[in-house]
JSON list of C-alpha atoms in Angstrom, two decimals:
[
{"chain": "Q", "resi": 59, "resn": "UNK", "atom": "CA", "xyz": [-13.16, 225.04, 8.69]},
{"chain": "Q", "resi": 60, "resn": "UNK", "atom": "CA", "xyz": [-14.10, 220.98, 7.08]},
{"chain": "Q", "resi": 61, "resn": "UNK", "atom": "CA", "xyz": [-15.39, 218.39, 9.06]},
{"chain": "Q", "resi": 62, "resn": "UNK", "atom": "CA", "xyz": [-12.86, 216.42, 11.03]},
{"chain": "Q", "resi": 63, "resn": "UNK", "atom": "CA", "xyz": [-14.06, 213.66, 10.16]},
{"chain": "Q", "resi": 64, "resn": "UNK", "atom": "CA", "xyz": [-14.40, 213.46, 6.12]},
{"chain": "Q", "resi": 65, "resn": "UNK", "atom": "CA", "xyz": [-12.30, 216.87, 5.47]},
{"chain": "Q", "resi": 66, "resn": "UNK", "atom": "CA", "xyz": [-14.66, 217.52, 2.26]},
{"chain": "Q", "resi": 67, "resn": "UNK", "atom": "CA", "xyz": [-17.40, 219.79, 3.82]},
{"chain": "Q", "resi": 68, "resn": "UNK", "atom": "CA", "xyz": [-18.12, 222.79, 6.09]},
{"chain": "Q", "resi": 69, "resn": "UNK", "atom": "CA", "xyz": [-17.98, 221.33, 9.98]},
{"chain": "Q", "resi": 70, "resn": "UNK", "atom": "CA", "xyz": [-20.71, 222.96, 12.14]},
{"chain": "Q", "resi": 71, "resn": "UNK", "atom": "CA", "xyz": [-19.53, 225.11, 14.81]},
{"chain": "Q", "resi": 72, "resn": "UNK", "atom": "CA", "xyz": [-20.91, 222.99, 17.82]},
{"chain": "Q", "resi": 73, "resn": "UNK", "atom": "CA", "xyz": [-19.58, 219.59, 17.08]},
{"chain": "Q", "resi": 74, "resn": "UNK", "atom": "CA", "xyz": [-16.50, 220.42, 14.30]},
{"chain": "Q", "resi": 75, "resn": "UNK", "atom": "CA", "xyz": [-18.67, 217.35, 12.10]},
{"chain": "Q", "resi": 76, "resn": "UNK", "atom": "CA", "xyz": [-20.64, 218.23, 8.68]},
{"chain": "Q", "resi": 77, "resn": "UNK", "atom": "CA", "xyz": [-24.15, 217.39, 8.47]},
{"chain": "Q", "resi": 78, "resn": "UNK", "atom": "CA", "xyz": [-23.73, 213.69, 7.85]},
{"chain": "Q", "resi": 79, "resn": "UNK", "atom": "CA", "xyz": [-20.90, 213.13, 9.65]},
{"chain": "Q", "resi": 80, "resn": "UNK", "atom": "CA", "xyz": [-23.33, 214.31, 12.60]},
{"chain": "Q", "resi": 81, "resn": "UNK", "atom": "CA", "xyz": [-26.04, 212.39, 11.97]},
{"chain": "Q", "resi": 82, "resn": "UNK", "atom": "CA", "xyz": [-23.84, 209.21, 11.13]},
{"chain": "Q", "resi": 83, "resn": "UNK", "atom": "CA", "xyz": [-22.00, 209.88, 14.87]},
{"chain": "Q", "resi": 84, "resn": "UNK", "atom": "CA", "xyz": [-25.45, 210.50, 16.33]},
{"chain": "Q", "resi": 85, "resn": "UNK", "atom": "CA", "xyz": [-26.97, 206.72, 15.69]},
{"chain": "Q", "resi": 86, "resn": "UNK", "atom": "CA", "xyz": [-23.76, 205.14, 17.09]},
{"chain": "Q", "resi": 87, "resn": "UNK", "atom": "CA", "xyz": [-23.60, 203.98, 20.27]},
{"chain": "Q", "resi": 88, "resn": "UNK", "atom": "CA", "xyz": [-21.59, 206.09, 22.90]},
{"chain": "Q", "resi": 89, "resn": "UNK", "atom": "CA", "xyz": [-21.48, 208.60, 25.49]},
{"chain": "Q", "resi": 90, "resn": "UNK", "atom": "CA", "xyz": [-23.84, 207.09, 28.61]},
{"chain": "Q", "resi": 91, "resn": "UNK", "atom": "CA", "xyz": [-24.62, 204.39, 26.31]},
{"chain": "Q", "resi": 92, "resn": "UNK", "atom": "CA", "xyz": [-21.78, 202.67, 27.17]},
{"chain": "Q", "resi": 93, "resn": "UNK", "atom": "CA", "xyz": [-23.01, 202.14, 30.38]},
{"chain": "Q", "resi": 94, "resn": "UNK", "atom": "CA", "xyz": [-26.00, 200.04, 29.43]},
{"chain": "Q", "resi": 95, "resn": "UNK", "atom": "CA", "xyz": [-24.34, 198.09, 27.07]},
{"chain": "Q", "resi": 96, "resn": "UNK", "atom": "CA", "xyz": [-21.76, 197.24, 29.46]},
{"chain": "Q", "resi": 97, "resn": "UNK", "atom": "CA", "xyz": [-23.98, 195.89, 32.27]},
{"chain": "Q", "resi": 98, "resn": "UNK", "atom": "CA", "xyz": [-26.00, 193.84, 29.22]},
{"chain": "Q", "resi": 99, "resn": "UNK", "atom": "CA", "xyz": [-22.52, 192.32, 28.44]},
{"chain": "Q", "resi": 100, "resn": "UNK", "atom": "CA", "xyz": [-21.55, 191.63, 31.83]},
{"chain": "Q", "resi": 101, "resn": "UNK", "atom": "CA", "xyz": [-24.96, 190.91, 33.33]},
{"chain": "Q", "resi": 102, "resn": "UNK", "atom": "CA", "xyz": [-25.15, 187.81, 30.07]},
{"chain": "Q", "resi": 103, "resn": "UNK", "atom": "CA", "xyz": [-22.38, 186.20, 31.43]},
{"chain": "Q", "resi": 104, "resn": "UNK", "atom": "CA", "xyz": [-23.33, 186.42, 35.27]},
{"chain": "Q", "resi": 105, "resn": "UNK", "atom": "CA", "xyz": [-26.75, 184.85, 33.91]},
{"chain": "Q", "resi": 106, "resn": "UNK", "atom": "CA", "xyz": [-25.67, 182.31, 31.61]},
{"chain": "Q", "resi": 107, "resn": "UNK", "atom": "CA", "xyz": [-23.29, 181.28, 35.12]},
{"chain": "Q", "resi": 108, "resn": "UNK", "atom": "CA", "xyz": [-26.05, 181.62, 37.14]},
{"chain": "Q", "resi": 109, "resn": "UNK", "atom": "CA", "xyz": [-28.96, 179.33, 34.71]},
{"chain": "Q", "resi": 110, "resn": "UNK", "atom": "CA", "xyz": [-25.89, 176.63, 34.60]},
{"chain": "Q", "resi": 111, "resn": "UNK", "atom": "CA", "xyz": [-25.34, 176.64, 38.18]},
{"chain": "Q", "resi": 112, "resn": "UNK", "atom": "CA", "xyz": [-29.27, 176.49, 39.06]},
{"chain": "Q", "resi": 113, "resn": "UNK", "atom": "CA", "xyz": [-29.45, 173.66, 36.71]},
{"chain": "Q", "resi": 114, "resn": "UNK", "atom": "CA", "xyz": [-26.04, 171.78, 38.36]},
{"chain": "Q", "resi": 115, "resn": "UNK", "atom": "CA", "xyz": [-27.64, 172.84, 42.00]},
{"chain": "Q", "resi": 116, "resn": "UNK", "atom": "CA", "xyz": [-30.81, 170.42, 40.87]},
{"chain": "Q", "resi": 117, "resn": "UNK", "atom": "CA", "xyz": [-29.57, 167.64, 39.24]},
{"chain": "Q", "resi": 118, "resn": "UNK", "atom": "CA", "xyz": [-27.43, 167.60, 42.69]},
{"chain": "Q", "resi": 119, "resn": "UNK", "atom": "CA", "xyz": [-30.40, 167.76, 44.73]},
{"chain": "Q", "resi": 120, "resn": "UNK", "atom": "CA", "xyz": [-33.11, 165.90, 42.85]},
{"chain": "Q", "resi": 121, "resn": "UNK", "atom": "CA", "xyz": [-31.44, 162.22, 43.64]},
{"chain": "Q", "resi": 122, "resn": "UNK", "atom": "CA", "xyz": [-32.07, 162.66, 47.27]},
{"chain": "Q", "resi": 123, "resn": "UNK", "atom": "CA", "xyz": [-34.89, 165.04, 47.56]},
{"chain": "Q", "resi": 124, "resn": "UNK", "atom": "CA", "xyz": [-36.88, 164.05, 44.81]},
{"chain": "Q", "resi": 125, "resn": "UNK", "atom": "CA", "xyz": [-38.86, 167.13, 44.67]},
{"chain": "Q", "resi": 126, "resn": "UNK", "atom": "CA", "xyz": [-37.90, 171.32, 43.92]},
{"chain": "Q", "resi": 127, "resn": "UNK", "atom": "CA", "xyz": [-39.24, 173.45, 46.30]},
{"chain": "Q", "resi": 128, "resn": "UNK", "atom": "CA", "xyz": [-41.33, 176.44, 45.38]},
{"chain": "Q", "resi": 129, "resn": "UNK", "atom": "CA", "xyz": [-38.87, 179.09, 46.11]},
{"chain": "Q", "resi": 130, "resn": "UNK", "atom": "CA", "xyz": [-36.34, 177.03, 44.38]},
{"chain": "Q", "resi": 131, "resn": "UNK", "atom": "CA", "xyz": [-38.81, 176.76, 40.86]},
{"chain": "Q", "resi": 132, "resn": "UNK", "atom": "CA", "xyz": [-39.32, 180.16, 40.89]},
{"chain": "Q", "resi": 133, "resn": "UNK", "atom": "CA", "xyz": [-36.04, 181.30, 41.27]},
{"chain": "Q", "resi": 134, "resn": "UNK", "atom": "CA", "xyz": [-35.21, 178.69, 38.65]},
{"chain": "Q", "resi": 135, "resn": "UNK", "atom": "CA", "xyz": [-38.07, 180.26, 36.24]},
{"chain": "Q", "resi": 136, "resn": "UNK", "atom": "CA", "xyz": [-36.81, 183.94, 36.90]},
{"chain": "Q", "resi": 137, "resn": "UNK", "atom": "CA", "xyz": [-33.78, 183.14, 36.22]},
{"chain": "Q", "resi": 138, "resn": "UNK", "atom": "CA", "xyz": [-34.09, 181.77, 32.86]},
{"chain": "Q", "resi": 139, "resn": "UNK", "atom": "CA", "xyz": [-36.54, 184.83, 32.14]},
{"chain": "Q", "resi": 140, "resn": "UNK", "atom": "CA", "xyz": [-34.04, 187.35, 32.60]},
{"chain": "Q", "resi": 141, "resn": "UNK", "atom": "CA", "xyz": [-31.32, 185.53, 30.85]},
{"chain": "Q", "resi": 142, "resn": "UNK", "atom": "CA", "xyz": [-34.56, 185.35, 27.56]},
{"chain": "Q", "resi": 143, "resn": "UNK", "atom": "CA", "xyz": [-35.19, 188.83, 28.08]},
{"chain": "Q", "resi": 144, "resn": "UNK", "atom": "CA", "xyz": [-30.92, 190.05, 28.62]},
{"chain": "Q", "resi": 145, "resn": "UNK", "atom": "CA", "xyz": [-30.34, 187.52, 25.37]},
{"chain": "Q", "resi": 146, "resn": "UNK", "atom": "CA", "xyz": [-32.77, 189.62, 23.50]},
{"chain": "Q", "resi": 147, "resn": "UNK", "atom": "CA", "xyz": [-32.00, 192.79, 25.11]},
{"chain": "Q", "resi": 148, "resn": "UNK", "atom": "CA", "xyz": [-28.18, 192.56, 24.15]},
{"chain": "Q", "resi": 149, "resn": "UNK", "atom": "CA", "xyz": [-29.10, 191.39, 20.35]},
{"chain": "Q", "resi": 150, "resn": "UNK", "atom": "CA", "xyz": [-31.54, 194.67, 20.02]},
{"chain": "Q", "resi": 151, "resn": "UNK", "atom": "CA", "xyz": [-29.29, 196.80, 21.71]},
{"chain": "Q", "resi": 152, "resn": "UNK", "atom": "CA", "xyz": [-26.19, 195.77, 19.74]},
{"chain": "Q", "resi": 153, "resn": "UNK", "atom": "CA", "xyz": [-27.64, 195.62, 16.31]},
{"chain": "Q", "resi": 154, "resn": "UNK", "atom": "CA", "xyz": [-30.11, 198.95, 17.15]},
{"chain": "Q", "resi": 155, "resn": "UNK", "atom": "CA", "xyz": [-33.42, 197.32, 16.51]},
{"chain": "Q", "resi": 156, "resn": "UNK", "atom": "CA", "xyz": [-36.80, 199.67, 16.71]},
{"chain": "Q", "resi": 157, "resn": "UNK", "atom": "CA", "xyz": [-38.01, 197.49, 20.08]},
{"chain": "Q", "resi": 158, "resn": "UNK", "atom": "CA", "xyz": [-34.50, 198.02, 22.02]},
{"chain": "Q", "resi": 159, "resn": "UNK", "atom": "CA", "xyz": [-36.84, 200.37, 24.13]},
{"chain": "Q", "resi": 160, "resn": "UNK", "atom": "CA", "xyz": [-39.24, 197.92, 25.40]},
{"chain": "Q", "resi": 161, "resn": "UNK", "atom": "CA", "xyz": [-37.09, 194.98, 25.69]},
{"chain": "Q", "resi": 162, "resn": "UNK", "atom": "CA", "xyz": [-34.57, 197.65, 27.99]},
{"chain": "Q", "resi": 163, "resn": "UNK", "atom": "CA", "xyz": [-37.01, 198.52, 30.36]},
{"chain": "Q", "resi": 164, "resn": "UNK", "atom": "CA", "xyz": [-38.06, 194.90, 30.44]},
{"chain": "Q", "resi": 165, "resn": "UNK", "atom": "CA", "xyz": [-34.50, 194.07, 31.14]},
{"chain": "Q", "resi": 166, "resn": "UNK", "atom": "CA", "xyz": [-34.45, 196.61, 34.17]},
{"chain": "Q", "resi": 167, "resn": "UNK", "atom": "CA", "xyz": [-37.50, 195.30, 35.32]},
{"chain": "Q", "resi": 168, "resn": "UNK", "atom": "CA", "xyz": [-36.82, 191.63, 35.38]},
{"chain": "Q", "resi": 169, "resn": "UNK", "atom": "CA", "xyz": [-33.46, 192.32, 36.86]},
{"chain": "Q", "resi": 170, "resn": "UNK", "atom": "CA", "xyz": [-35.14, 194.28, 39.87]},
{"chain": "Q", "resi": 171, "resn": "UNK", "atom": "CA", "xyz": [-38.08, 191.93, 39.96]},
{"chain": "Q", "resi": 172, "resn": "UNK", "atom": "CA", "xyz": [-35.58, 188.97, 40.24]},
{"chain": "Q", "resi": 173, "resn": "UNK", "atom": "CA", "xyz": [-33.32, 190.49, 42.86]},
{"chain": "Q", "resi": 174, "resn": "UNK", "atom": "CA", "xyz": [-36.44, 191.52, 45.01]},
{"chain": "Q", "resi": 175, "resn": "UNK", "atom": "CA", "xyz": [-37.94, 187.69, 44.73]},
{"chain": "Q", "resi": 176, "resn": "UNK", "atom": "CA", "xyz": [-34.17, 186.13, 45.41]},
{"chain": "Q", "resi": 177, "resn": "UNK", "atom": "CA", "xyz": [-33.56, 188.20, 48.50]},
{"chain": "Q", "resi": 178, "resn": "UNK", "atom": "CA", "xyz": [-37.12, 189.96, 49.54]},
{"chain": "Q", "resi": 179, "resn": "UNK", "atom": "CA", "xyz": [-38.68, 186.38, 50.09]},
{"chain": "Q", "resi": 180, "resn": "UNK", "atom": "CA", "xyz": [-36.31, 184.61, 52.30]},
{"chain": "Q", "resi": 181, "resn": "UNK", "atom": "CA", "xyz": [-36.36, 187.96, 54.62]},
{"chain": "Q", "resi": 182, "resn": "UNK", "atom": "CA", "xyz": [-39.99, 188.53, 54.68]},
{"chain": "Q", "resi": 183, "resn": "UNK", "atom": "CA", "xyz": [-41.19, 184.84, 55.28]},
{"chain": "Q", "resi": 184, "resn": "UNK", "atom": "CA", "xyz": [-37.82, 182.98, 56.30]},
{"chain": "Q", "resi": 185, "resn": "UNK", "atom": "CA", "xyz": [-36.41, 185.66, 58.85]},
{"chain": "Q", "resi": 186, "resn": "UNK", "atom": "CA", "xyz": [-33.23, 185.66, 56.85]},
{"chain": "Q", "resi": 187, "resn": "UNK", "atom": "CA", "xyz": [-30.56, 188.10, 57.16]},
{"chain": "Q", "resi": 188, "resn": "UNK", "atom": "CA", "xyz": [-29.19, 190.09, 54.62]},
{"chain": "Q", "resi": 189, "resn": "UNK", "atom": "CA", "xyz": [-25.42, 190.98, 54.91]},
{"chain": "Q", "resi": 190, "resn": "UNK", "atom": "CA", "xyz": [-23.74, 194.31, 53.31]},
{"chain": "Q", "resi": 191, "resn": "UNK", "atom": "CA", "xyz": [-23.14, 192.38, 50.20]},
{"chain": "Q", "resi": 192, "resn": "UNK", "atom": "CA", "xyz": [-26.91, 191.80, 49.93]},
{"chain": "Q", "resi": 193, "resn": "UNK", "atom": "CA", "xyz": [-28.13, 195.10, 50.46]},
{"chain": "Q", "resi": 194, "resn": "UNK", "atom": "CA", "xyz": [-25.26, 196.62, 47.72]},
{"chain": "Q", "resi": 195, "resn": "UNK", "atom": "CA", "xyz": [-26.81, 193.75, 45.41]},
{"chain": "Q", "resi": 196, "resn": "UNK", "atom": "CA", "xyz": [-29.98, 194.31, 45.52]},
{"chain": "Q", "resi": 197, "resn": "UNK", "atom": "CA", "xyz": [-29.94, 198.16, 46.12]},
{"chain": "Q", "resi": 198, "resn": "UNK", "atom": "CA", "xyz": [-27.85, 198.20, 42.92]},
{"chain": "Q", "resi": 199, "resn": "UNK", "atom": "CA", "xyz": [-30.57, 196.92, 41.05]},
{"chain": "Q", "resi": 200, "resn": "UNK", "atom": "CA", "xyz": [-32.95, 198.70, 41.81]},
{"chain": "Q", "resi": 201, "resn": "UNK", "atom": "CA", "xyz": [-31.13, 201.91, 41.19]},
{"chain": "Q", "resi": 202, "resn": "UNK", "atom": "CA", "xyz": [-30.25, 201.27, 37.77]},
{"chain": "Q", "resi": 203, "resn": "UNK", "atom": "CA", "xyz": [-34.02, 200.48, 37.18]},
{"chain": "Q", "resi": 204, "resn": "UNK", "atom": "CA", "xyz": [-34.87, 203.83, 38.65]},
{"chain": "Q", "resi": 205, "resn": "UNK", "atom": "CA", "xyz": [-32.34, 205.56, 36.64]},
{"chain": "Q", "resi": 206, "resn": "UNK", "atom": "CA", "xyz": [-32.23, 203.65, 33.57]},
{"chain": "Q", "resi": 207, "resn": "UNK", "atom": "CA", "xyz": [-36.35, 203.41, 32.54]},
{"chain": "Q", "resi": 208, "resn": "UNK", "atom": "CA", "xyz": [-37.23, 206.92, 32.30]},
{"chain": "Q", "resi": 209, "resn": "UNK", "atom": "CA", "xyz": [-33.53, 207.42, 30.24]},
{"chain": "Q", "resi": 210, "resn": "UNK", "atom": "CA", "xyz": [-34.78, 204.74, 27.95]},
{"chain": "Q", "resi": 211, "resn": "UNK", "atom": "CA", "xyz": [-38.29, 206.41, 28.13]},
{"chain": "Q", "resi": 212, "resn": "UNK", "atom": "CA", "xyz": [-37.99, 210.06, 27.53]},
{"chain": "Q", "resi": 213, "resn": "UNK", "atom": "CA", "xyz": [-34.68, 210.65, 25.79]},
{"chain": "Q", "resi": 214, "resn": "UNK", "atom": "CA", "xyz": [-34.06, 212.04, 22.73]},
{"chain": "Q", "resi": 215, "resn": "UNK", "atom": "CA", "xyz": [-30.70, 209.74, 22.09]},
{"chain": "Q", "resi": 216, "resn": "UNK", "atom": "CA", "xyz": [-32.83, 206.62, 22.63]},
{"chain": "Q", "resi": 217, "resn": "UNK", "atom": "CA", "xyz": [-35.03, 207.90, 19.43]},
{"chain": "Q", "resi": 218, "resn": "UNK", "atom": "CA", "xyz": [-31.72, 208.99, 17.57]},
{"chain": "Q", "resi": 219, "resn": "UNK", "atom": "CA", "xyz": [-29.64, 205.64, 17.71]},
{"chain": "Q", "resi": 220, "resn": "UNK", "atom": "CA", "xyz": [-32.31, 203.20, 18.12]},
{"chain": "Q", "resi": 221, "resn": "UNK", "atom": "CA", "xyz": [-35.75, 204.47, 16.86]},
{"chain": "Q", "resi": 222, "resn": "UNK", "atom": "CA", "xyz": [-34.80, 206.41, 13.48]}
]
């Protein structure tokens, strides 16, 4: 039987590829990858929304406040953090650079880190309720840190597409 893909050589019995067909269609980006690469995609666009409406929410305030409050800065500062680190994220991802691990798990954990500041702080110190939305949001995040850093750590498909 050839390879279904280039029809010249003997396909492997597992996959129905040759042997470079295989490792060609191993450093591509599919299966549960797609999952990552669509919340970078979607997650960069929620981002670059959210930095631009931070930054319309204080020109709006500044003329009759004339100060930020803290919560307000750092929000502002985490904001534009995880945007840096999804910008950077999404370009290693996409173009399968060696430090796609690192920058991944930083993703994840700016992400939770953010969510945790934007809605932990107002109910710890504020007394502020969170509605169903809330909790989905911010559960949501979390989870996909807890799932996502040990894929990005231990797996062997991590090392195929991005590392070799």
């Amino acid at each position: 039987m050839h390879c279904i893909e280039c029809q010249q050589q003997e396909a492997n019995k597992g996959s129905g590829l040759c042997d470079p067909c295989e490792r060609v269609y191993l450093k591509q980006i599919n299966g549960f990858l797609y999952l990552p690469a669509a919340g970078l995609t979607i997650n960069l666009g929620l981002l670059l929304l959210g930095v631009l409406g931070i930054i319309a929410a204080m020109i709006g305030v500044w003329p009759y406040a004339n100060r930020i409050n803290w919560f307000d800065a750092g929000y502002m500062a985490l904001t534009i953090l995880h945007f840096v680190i999804t910008v950077c994220a999404s370009w290693c991802f996409f173009k399968k650079k060696k430090y796609t691990r690192i920058l991944m798990i930083a993703y994840y954990l700016a992400g939770m880190i953010s969510v945790l500041y934007y809605y932990g702080i107002p109910v710890c110190f504020y007394d502020a309720k969170m509605d169903s939305k809330d909790i989905s949001f911010a559960t949501t995040s979390v989870i996909a840190a807890v799932i996502w850093i040990p894929y990005f750590l231990k797996s062997e498909r991590i090392n195929e597409v991005f590392c070799r």
